[in-house]
Every structure is written in C-alpha cells, then in structure tokens.
C-alpha cells in the first residue's frame, strides 16, 4: 500500500467511523456488566464515598476503582444516565487510536501508522464495546500509551499510564507491557537494557502512582476484617488485588472460579477483529516465520504473550481481547505495507467485507426495527464504495466501509430497538416517568439496569411497598396467596444472549419473558 494513496481518504474514514459510533452513546446500558459497573459508580455519587465500592447493597470486591471514579466524575458533570457512563470510555477508546498511531509512527512512519489507527477503530468488538461499556476501553488506552512512552523513554508518563492500567484491571497488565519490551530487546540483542536504572525507576513510580488504589482496598477490607466477602471474613482487599483477582483466577484457586477452553481466544479473534481477522492470522503466521526480519517486536510480544496467558486461564470472555487490538493493528498494518500487490490478500479482504455488508442487510430485514427500510440506503452506498475501492492500496478502506455500514446498523437500526426489550431498564424508566419513587424490592430476580436507572431506592431483601419480579417470582407469590395490585407489566429478554427466534420479528413474541411491578397490599 502506498502512503500517498491512503492519505487521500484517511481523515474521512476516521471521521466516518467515529460518527457511526456516536449514536451508541445514547442507548440504554446492557446487562449484566455495563449496568453493574454504572450502578457501582452511581453509588459513589449517591453516598459521596469515593473509597468504598458497593453493589447489590453490599461491599464489592472485584475490579479496581479507576473506571468507577471516571464514571462517577462523568455523572457529576452530565447527570446519572447512560451517556455519562459511556462518554469517558468512548473518549479513552478514541485516544487509544491516537496512541496506536503514535506508536506505529515511531517505528514505521505514517505509512503504517495511518492504516493501523483505522484498523484499530474498525474492529467488530470495538464497535460492540462502544455500546456495552466495561473496563476495556480504558485499559486499551492505558496499555498502548504505556508502551508508547516506554519506547520514547518518557518514564514519568509511562509510569502514570501503567498505574492507570493497574487501577483498572490489576497486576496482569504488566504482562503485555513487559512481554512486548522483553521480546523487543531480545530480538534486537539489546539485553543491556535490563540494567538501565530508568526501567526500575519506572516500576517504582508505577507502584507509587498505584498507592491510591491500595489505600482504598486497605480501608474498605483489610482494616475491617469482620466484613463478610465471598461468604467469609478476614478477606484482604490488597491480597485480592495483587493475587487472587489475577493469578488466583489463572490458577483457579481464588474465590471466583471459572472454566476455560484453550482455543477460545483463537476462534474468538476470528469474529472479534473482523473485518481484518483473516489477514491478522496471516500477518502473525508470516511474522513468526520471519522473526529475524523487521525492527519492532513489541506488538508481536504484547499481543501473542497476553493471548497465550488468556488462553491458559480459566476465565475467558470475548472482550478481554480488546486490549490487544492496538498491538494487532500495528502488526497487521506493518505487514500489509511491506507486501507487494497481492491478489490473494485483496480478494480475501473484499470477500470478507462484502459478506459483512450483506449480512448486516439480511439481519436488518429479519429484525425489522422501526424505520428498517431506510438502512437499504446505507447498504447501497456501502456496496457502491466497496465496488469502487478495488485496488490493493485501498484494501484497508475497503474493510472500513464494511465496518461503518455495520456500526450504523447496530447503533441506529438495531440496539435502539433491541434494548426496549431489556425488562429492567424499560420498567425503571417507566416508573420514573410516572413519578413513582417508592422502595422497590427485587424478588427472585436481579437487574442492574433497573438499579441504575430507577430514581428510587432498590433493595434485595426485607419489606418494601413495591416488588419487581418475573414469572417464577410472581408464581411463588401467587402460591402463598400474596395480595397485590399490578402496577406495570413489561416484556423482557436477555439482550446479550440473542438467538434466531428473537431476532426474527415474526417469532420474537414467542421468545419473550415477562416482568411485573407489584404493589403489596396490607
């Protein structure tokens, strides 16, 4: 690919990708994780307590504080809503594109940096995560920024971003950072770097900048050993942060256990990095065969070593891969730029891009959200651009067209009409509009989206004037003769677990559950 060709359309495609993601900032939060994390940040604001984290009405020990601090700060500025929760993560994700560009430019120049940034923004799971916001958009920025400042030898900034990463996910974040640097030094024969004092200063400063997190964990848990956490007392928050939350999960010895498939991330990457995943596999394969060629190995080391650790772990979720997208984007862009015109590579990318365009149109027809025929204009424009972008120099842009078309479908024609079926957020929003703020008790159900959106108090146990429940809970109440008045009835569906019956508009009603708000009578 030639830089002069790519420069012509690069800014426009970057702008189009960002614009296609913006509508997703205004859709409700998905359950469970995004709504749970937003609810934790909500408690920070309501309690005025930035040290202790609470969820489900109890002390919460799982993820570090930084994403919740950022979310709570955004709530103070923009109010308690989904947009305020998503905005700081979205901005961090965009900043991750900037640092992907800077990192690639340092080693390869603009010819690689520009396509790398665009590839990063276009990855499918990046588009999904702009809606379903967890900690990964923050962590992605913090990791690639740390790597960039390390190669620039700006130790204070590298330490600060590394500490931000630690306060977002825990100590494992040192694996992609350190693994990438070690492989780079090893392949360049620059082992003397291990004895340079500045890298040890980096570790020391990183620890110093992480002290706010350690203090909060100590204050909430270590200083109060009588608290019951994970069903037991004497739980150390600091130990959980340093060991159990990361290495305890890896060895499956911590209080939170999981199951794993060693090939999970290998096949997950196939769809998560679309439309560039097949080319990424090829780039990794070629790079492994030609290890002695090139000048940069951080992207290979950070990407593959972390993916290997993930694969050996018992905890495996698709969004874990997002933090590696900057490194994969640089790796792929460098390979594409180094290639001569290759018909097989171009043909592969064009076929994958076309499949995405056609598949989005087919799902649109099947789902039939309000205004669904309008999307055919997007499909027609995407197909026209796909046809025109036929040269090898336009390969990345060809994939970007497919990603933009898909993002517009998801954020305008799909998610806004999918999330009203999420019973918790729909019910809570309706109660708010009715001006109802009585205490609501969850009965045989849990809903973080309800907890986040509802303006009144929510509790899991005890007595309350209102009950929020589903079919099993209502049947249980009926079986013991509970007297109540029905306040509201709403359809419900677990929107993060889609199946064909729900997506198909003609069979959707058969897949729905029901939730109720009941007012108990004395």
XYZ file of C-alpha atoms in Angstrom:
522
model
C 0.000 0.000 0.000
C 1.296 3.439 -0.857
C 1.085 6.253 1.664
C 0.091 8.823 -0.972
C -2.982 6.809 -1.908
C -4.056 6.246 1.676
C -3.652 9.908 2.655
C -6.474 10.922 0.308
C -9.264 9.247 2.233
C -7.753 8.521 5.672
C -9.217 11.546 7.581
C -12.660 10.988 6.076
C -12.763 7.349 7.059
C -11.594 8.114 10.586
C -14.352 10.721 10.891
C -16.950 8.341 9.433
C -16.056 5.527 11.831
C -16.273 7.864 14.832
C -19.585 9.311 13.612
C -21.040 5.815 13.184
C -20.271 5.042 16.836
C -21.681 8.238 18.361
C -25.382 7.185 18.286
C -24.488 4.241 20.536
C -23.663 6.664 23.340
C -27.367 7.380 23.786
C -28.765 3.836 24.079
C -29.516 2.242 27.488
C -26.851 0.185 29.242
C -26.800 -3.552 28.728
C -26.909 -6.107 31.490
C -25.122 -7.516 33.272
C -21.649 -5.938 33.322
C -22.116 -2.452 31.873
C -25.185 -1.778 34.018
C -23.490 -3.285 37.093
C -20.411 -1.089 36.734
C -22.529 2.013 36.155
C -24.552 1.145 39.273
C -21.339 0.983 41.312
C -20.334 4.434 40.045
C -23.851 5.634 40.871
C -23.372 4.523 44.475
C -20.161 6.577 44.664
C -22.173 9.679 43.779
C -25.198 8.905 45.974
C -23.104 8.053 49.026
C -20.452 10.687 48.419
C -17.920 7.916 49.125
C -15.011 7.541 46.700
C -13.178 4.915 48.766
C -15.708 2.125 49.298
C -17.366 0.328 46.373
C -20.852 -1.156 46.717
C -23.025 -3.400 44.538
C -26.167 -5.386 45.347
C -26.383 -3.394 48.566
C -23.114 -4.845 49.895
C -19.336 -4.301 49.776
C -17.999 -5.100 46.325
C -14.574 -6.579 45.646
C -13.716 -7.492 42.085
C -12.418 -4.741 39.785
C -10.190 -1.802 40.875
C -11.540 1.714 41.341
C -10.409 3.846 38.406
C -13.226 3.118 35.881
C -15.796 3.792 38.601
C -14.098 7.055 39.590
C -14.158 8.198 35.975
C -17.793 7.180 35.604
C -18.769 8.928 38.847
C -16.964 12.099 37.761
C -18.877 11.994 34.479
C -22.161 11.586 36.401
C -21.357 14.761 38.300
C -20.886 16.608 35.008
C -23.644 15.138 32.832
C -26.139 13.577 35.218
C -26.955 9.972 36.045
C -27.554 8.490 32.600
C -26.141 6.023 30.089
C -24.468 8.750 28.022
C -22.494 9.952 31.035
C -21.301 6.411 31.762
C -20.271 5.707 28.173
C -18.635 9.034 27.317
C -15.315 8.767 29.240
C -14.809 5.207 27.991
C -15.564 6.300 24.430
C -13.079 9.167 24.650
C -10.447 6.802 26.014
C -11.097 4.401 23.144
C -10.562 7.229 20.663
C -7.399 8.279 22.481
C -6.263 4.668 22.087
C -6.434 5.194 18.309
C -4.204 8.244 18.652
C -1.608 6.328 20.657
C -1.815 3.403 18.221
C -0.936 5.909 15.516
C 1.926 7.411 17.531
C 3.336 4.013 18.475
C 3.282 2.802 14.861
C 4.716 6.084 13.592
C 7.670 5.817 15.981
C 8.797 2.546 14.388
C 7.376 2.617 10.868
C 6.307 6.150 9.936
C 2.964 7.432 8.642
C 2.693 4.698 6.018
C 1.919 2.161 8.762
C 0.555 4.499 11.438
C -2.465 5.654 9.441
C -3.855 2.230 8.475
C -3.035 0.923 11.970
C -5.238 3.563 13.601
C -8.089 2.879 11.169
C -7.841 -0.898 11.636
C -7.954 -0.394 15.407
C -11.158 1.658 15.203
C -12.894 -0.714 12.797
C -12.561 -3.992 14.742
C -16.007 -5.511 15.320
C -15.718 -5.951 19.063
C -14.579 -2.349 19.375
C -17.872 -1.318 17.782
C -19.819 -3.569 20.152
C -17.876 -2.355 23.193
C -18.744 1.263 22.416
C -22.260 0.236 23.485
C -21.556 -2.438 26.079
C -19.029 -0.440 28.113
C -16.832 -2.280 30.585
C -13.264 -1.539 31.693
C -11.575 -2.475 28.403
C -11.784 0.911 26.587
C -9.875 2.476 29.475
C -7.370 -0.353 29.711
C -6.721 -0.351 25.975
C -5.661 3.295 26.090
C -3.547 2.865 29.213
C -1.619 -0.103 27.801
C -0.761 1.292 24.375
C 0.065 4.694 25.926
C 2.427 2.991 28.379
C 4.136 1.098 25.557
C 4.490 4.305 23.548
C 6.002 6.305 26.392
C 8.366 3.455 27.267
C 9.826 3.376 23.765
C 10.070 7.167 23.938
C 11.769 6.743 27.349
C 9.375 9.206 28.997
C 9.417 7.403 32.313
C 7.036 9.551 34.364
C 4.275 9.402 31.763
C 4.889 5.678 31.219
C 4.599 5.118 34.972
C 1.426 7.156 35.223
C -0.358 5.271 32.440
C 0.888 1.932 33.782
C -0.558 2.835 37.185
C -3.838 3.763 35.499
C -3.837 0.305 33.900
C -3.173 -1.354 37.268
C -6.019 0.638 38.846
C -8.298 -0.544 36.044
C -7.608 -4.270 35.888
C -4.817 -5.336 38.226
C -1.196 -6.526 38.022
C -1.630 -8.770 34.979
C -1.457 -5.645 32.794
C 2.310 -5.767 33.222
C 2.329 -8.906 31.018
C 1.587 -7.204 27.669
C 3.744 -4.225 28.595
C 6.722 -6.199 29.884
C 6.341 -9.087 27.438
C 6.459 -6.764 24.469
C 9.516 -4.905 25.708
C 11.413 -8.088 26.617
C 10.817 -9.683 23.217
C 11.883 -6.468 21.519
C 15.129 -6.289 23.485
C 15.772 -9.976 22.918
C 15.244 -9.878 19.176
C 17.394 -6.760 18.804
C 20.088 -8.216 21.076
C 19.778 -5.227 23.357
C 19.841 -7.069 26.691
C 21.851 -4.295 28.300
C 18.531 -2.514 28.652
C 17.812 -4.779 31.621
C 20.497 -2.992 33.624
C 19.418 0.551 32.907
C 18.196 2.261 36.104
C 15.346 4.071 34.327
C 13.306 0.881 33.875
C 13.488 0.159 37.599
C 12.542 3.768 38.248
C 9.520 3.116 36.023
C 8.475 0.182 38.217
C 8.950 2.196 41.399
C 6.966 5.169 40.115
C 4.236 2.850 38.848
C 3.908 1.436 42.365
C 3.828 4.935 43.849
C 1.099 6.081 41.458
C -0.921 2.953 42.325
C -0.993 3.744 46.056
C -4.468 5.369 45.934
C -5.930 2.013 44.864
C -4.065 0.100 47.572
C -5.181 2.586 50.210
C -8.848 2.265 49.210
C -8.683 -1.540 49.318
C -7.000 -1.441 52.709
C -9.569 0.976 54.129
C -12.578 -0.984 52.879
C -11.405 -4.526 53.602
C -8.056 -5.063 55.343
C -8.833 -2.506 58.063
C -12.251 -4.127 58.626
C -11.590 -7.895 58.721
C -15.022 -8.687 60.181
C -16.735 -7.872 56.902
C -18.229 -10.846 55.061
C -16.940 -11.008 51.491
C -17.203 -14.047 49.216
C -19.068 -15.724 52.092
C -16.210 -15.444 54.560
C -14.398 -12.998 56.818
C -10.736 -11.945 57.032
C -10.681 -11.098 53.306
C -7.763 -8.881 52.285
C -8.557 -6.417 49.529
C -4.869 -5.876 48.851
C -4.206 -9.616 48.509
C -7.197 -9.921 46.184
C -5.883 -7.072 44.039
C -2.296 -8.347 43.902
C -3.006 -12.073 43.621
C -6.500 -13.564 43.746
C -8.140 -11.316 41.153
C -5.488 -12.172 38.555
C -3.201 -15.091 39.353
C -5.827 -16.734 41.552
C -8.138 -16.794 38.564
C -5.345 -18.019 36.306
C -4.641 -20.988 38.602
C -8.350 -21.220 39.531
C -7.505 -21.006 43.238
C -9.141 -17.660 44.031
C -12.596 -17.037 45.494
C -14.034 -16.508 41.979
C -13.652 -19.599 39.797
C -14.252 -20.282 36.130
C -13.926 -22.756 33.296
C -11.831 -22.355 30.191
C -11.157 -23.611 26.670
C -7.526 -23.239 25.500
C -8.740 -22.446 21.967
C -11.397 -19.930 22.978
C -9.473 -16.789 22.043
C -8.116 -18.321 18.857
C -11.592 -18.689 17.389
C -12.998 -15.614 19.164
C -10.427 -13.435 17.415
C -11.862 -14.672 14.114
C -15.028 -12.607 14.620
C -13.881 -10.037 17.205
C -11.271 -8.499 14.848
C -13.458 -8.515 11.745
C -13.173 -7.360 9.017
C -9.395 -7.812 9.334
C -9.125 -11.059 11.320
C -8.135 -13.387 8.457
C -5.394 -11.006 7.391
C -4.244 -10.739 11.014
C -3.828 -14.527 11.215
C -1.735 -14.381 8.053
C 0.357 -11.488 9.376
C 1.092 -13.327 12.636
C 1.997 -16.511 10.776
C 4.375 -14.692 8.444
C 5.929 -12.741 11.315
C 6.615 -15.931 13.267
C 8.291 -17.445 10.220
C 10.471 -14.368 9.736
C 11.370 -13.394 13.272
C 14.758 -12.058 12.278
C 13.260 -9.555 9.861
C 11.981 -6.151 10.939
C 12.760 -3.606 13.600
C 9.884 -3.841 16.090
C 8.679 -6.831 18.131
C 6.669 -5.149 20.888
C 3.381 -5.592 19.044
C 4.080 -9.295 18.478
C 5.249 -9.900 22.039
C 2.460 -7.975 23.732
C -0.243 -9.486 21.538
C 0.761 -13.151 21.452
C 2.098 -13.485 25.005
C -1.042 -11.959 26.510
C -3.267 -14.047 24.273
C -1.380 -17.164 25.412
C -1.892 -16.231 29.069
C -5.579 -15.609 28.411
C -5.884 -18.994 26.695
C -4.326 -20.836 29.635
C -6.569 -19.045 32.116
C -9.918 -20.437 33.237
C -11.538 -17.009 32.748
C -12.316 -16.299 29.120
C -14.623 -13.604 27.793
C -14.535 -12.102 24.285
C -13.987 -8.512 25.435
C -10.663 -9.489 27.039
C -9.152 -9.369 23.536
C -9.970 -5.693 23.014
C -6.922 -4.519 24.933
C -4.690 -6.200 22.336
C -6.271 -4.504 19.323
C -3.695 -1.671 19.165
C -0.833 -4.163 19.014
C -2.626 -6.372 16.478
C -3.465 -3.319 14.352
C 0.184 -2.238 14.224
C 1.316 -5.781 13.464
C -1.167 -6.138 10.615
C -0.599 -2.675 9.135
C 3.175 -3.187 9.087
C 2.740 -6.477 7.230
C 0.286 -5.037 4.694
C 2.553 -2.097 3.904
C 5.533 -4.412 3.450
C 3.725 -6.563 0.895
C 3.821 -6.099 -2.816
C 0.492 -6.126 -4.614
C -1.034 -9.477 -3.669
C -4.249 -10.590 -5.348
C -4.979 -13.210 -2.687
C -4.829 -10.661 0.155
C -7.019 -8.169 -1.707
C -9.527 -10.842 -2.713
C -9.751 -12.132 0.859
C -10.438 -8.690 2.259
C -13.017 -7.844 -0.389
C -14.923 -11.096 0.154
C -14.980 -10.644 3.939
C -16.072 -7.006 3.592
C -18.871 -7.897 1.203
C -20.114 -10.669 3.487
C -20.345 -8.176 6.368
C -22.294 -5.670 4.250
C -24.720 -8.328 3.039
C -25.076 -9.942 6.470
C -25.932 -6.616 8.146
C -28.597 -6.019 5.478
C -30.014 -9.527 5.962
C -30.245 -9.141 9.745
C -31.922 -5.781 9.216
C -34.624 -7.436 7.118
C -35.052 -10.191 9.694
C -35.089 -7.907 12.747
C -37.296 -5.178 11.238
C -36.854 -2.433 13.768
C -38.737 0.850 13.238
C -37.565 2.528 10.040
C -35.700 -0.573 8.900
C -36.133 0.072 5.116
C -34.051 3.256 5.477
C -30.979 1.141 6.113
C -31.038 -0.021 2.497
C -29.682 3.413 1.561
C -26.658 2.678 3.783
C -26.328 -0.761 2.211
C -26.460 0.678 -1.315
C -23.828 3.322 -0.524
C -21.573 0.757 1.166
C -21.913 -1.607 -1.801
C -21.079 1.218 -4.228
C -17.966 2.211 -2.270
C -16.967 -1.443 -1.908
C -17.134 -1.739 -5.687
C -15.083 1.402 -6.276
C -12.354 0.581 -3.713
C -10.801 -2.227 -5.730
C -7.062 -1.550 -5.668
C -4.604 -3.005 -3.195
C -3.796 0.499 -1.920
C -7.458 0.805 -0.881
C -7.579 -2.512 0.963
C -7.937 -1.098 4.486
C -10.535 1.423 3.331
C -12.495 -1.438 1.786
C -12.743 -3.094 5.181
C -13.556 0.246 6.836
C -16.603 0.630 4.585
C -17.966 -2.667 5.875
C -17.292 -1.685 9.492
C -19.004 1.685 9.100
C -22.065 0.085 7.500
C -22.242 -2.452 10.318
C -21.759 0.214 13.023
C -24.572 2.318 11.553
C -26.846 -0.704 11.543
C -26.046 -1.641 15.141
C -26.173 1.858 16.614
C -29.181 3.247 14.728
C -31.305 0.344 13.494
C -30.583 -2.442 15.987
C -29.535 -1.533 19.543
C -32.056 1.324 19.996
C -34.861 -1.116 19.165
C -33.316 -4.113 20.931
C -32.814 -2.551 24.358
C -36.501 -1.708 24.997
C -36.862 -5.468 25.435
C -34.473 -5.344 28.399
C -37.097 -5.526 31.125
C -35.092 -3.877 33.906
C -34.211 -0.643 32.111
C -37.638 -0.348 30.447
C -39.503 -0.887 33.706
C -37.338 1.539 35.689
C -37.687 4.207 33.014
C -41.475 3.823 33.022
C -41.622 4.135 36.825
C -39.515 7.305 36.652
C -41.858 8.819 34.077
C -44.830 8.022 36.330
C -43.153 9.848 39.197
C -43.018 6.668 41.315
C -40.092 6.642 43.739
C -41.211 4.101 46.371
C -38.706 1.493 47.525
C -38.608 -1.494 45.162
C -37.589 -4.965 46.255
C -36.202 -7.491 43.781
C -37.938 -10.830 44.278
C -36.308 -13.869 42.671
C -34.748 -11.594 40.090
C -31.834 -9.187 39.811
C -31.499 -6.306 37.396
C -28.545 -3.940 37.374
C -30.116 -1.826 34.637
C -33.179 -1.303 36.872
C -30.896 -0.466 39.788
C -29.003 2.092 37.699
C -31.971 3.825 36.072
C -34.577 3.851 38.857
C -34.799 7.121 40.786
C -35.997 5.494 43.991
C -34.351 3.070 46.450
C -33.756 -0.565 45.479
C -33.217 -3.459 47.871
C -32.671 -7.206 47.605
C -34.094 -8.253 50.982
C -36.639 -7.065 53.542
C -40.023 -5.444 53.111
C -40.859 -2.810 50.514
C -44.113 -1.422 49.076
C -43.206 -2.439 45.522
C -41.999 -5.792 44.168
C -40.102 -6.260 40.895
C -40.226 -9.859 39.715
C -40.511 -12.238 36.759
C -42.726 -15.268 36.113
C -41.198 -17.576 38.706
C -41.342 -14.920 41.384
C -44.933 -13.991 40.597
C -45.962 -17.645 40.625
C -44.328 -18.032 44.045
C -46.234 -15.028 45.389
C -49.491 -16.391 43.981
C -48.887 -19.814 45.508
C -48.834 -18.389 49.036
C -51.824 -16.095 48.492
C -49.935 -12.788 48.488
C -52.323 -9.892 47.896
C -51.042 -7.273 45.480
C -52.017 -4.750 42.839
C -50.344 -4.868 39.445
C -48.585 -1.570 38.767
C -46.986 -2.461 35.436
C -46.308 -5.406 33.122
C -43.453 -5.411 30.591
C -41.892 -7.823 28.086
C -38.338 -8.887 28.902
C -35.442 -10.573 27.147
C -31.752 -11.112 27.940
C -30.473 -8.886 25.159
C -26.858 -10.080 25.412
C -27.970 -13.644 24.598
C -29.576 -13.283 21.212
C -30.989 -16.209 19.290
C -32.661 -16.600 15.926
C -36.174 -16.760 17.356
C -35.823 -13.343 18.967
C -34.007 -11.671 16.062
C -36.746 -12.830 13.671
C -39.566 -10.303 14.027
C -42.210 -12.911 13.143
C -41.229 -15.230 16.049
C -39.978 -12.658 18.567
C -43.043 -12.669 20.807
C -42.603 -16.402 21.461
C -39.136 -15.851 22.963
C -40.073 -13.095 25.416
C -40.318 -13.356 29.177
C -42.441 -11.029 31.322
C -41.630 -8.849 34.332
C -44.032 -7.191 36.778
C -44.064 -4.346 39.231
C -46.484 -5.214 42.036
C -47.703 -3.099 44.927
C -48.257 -5.182 48.039
C -51.493 -4.688 49.965
C -51.528 -4.859 53.740
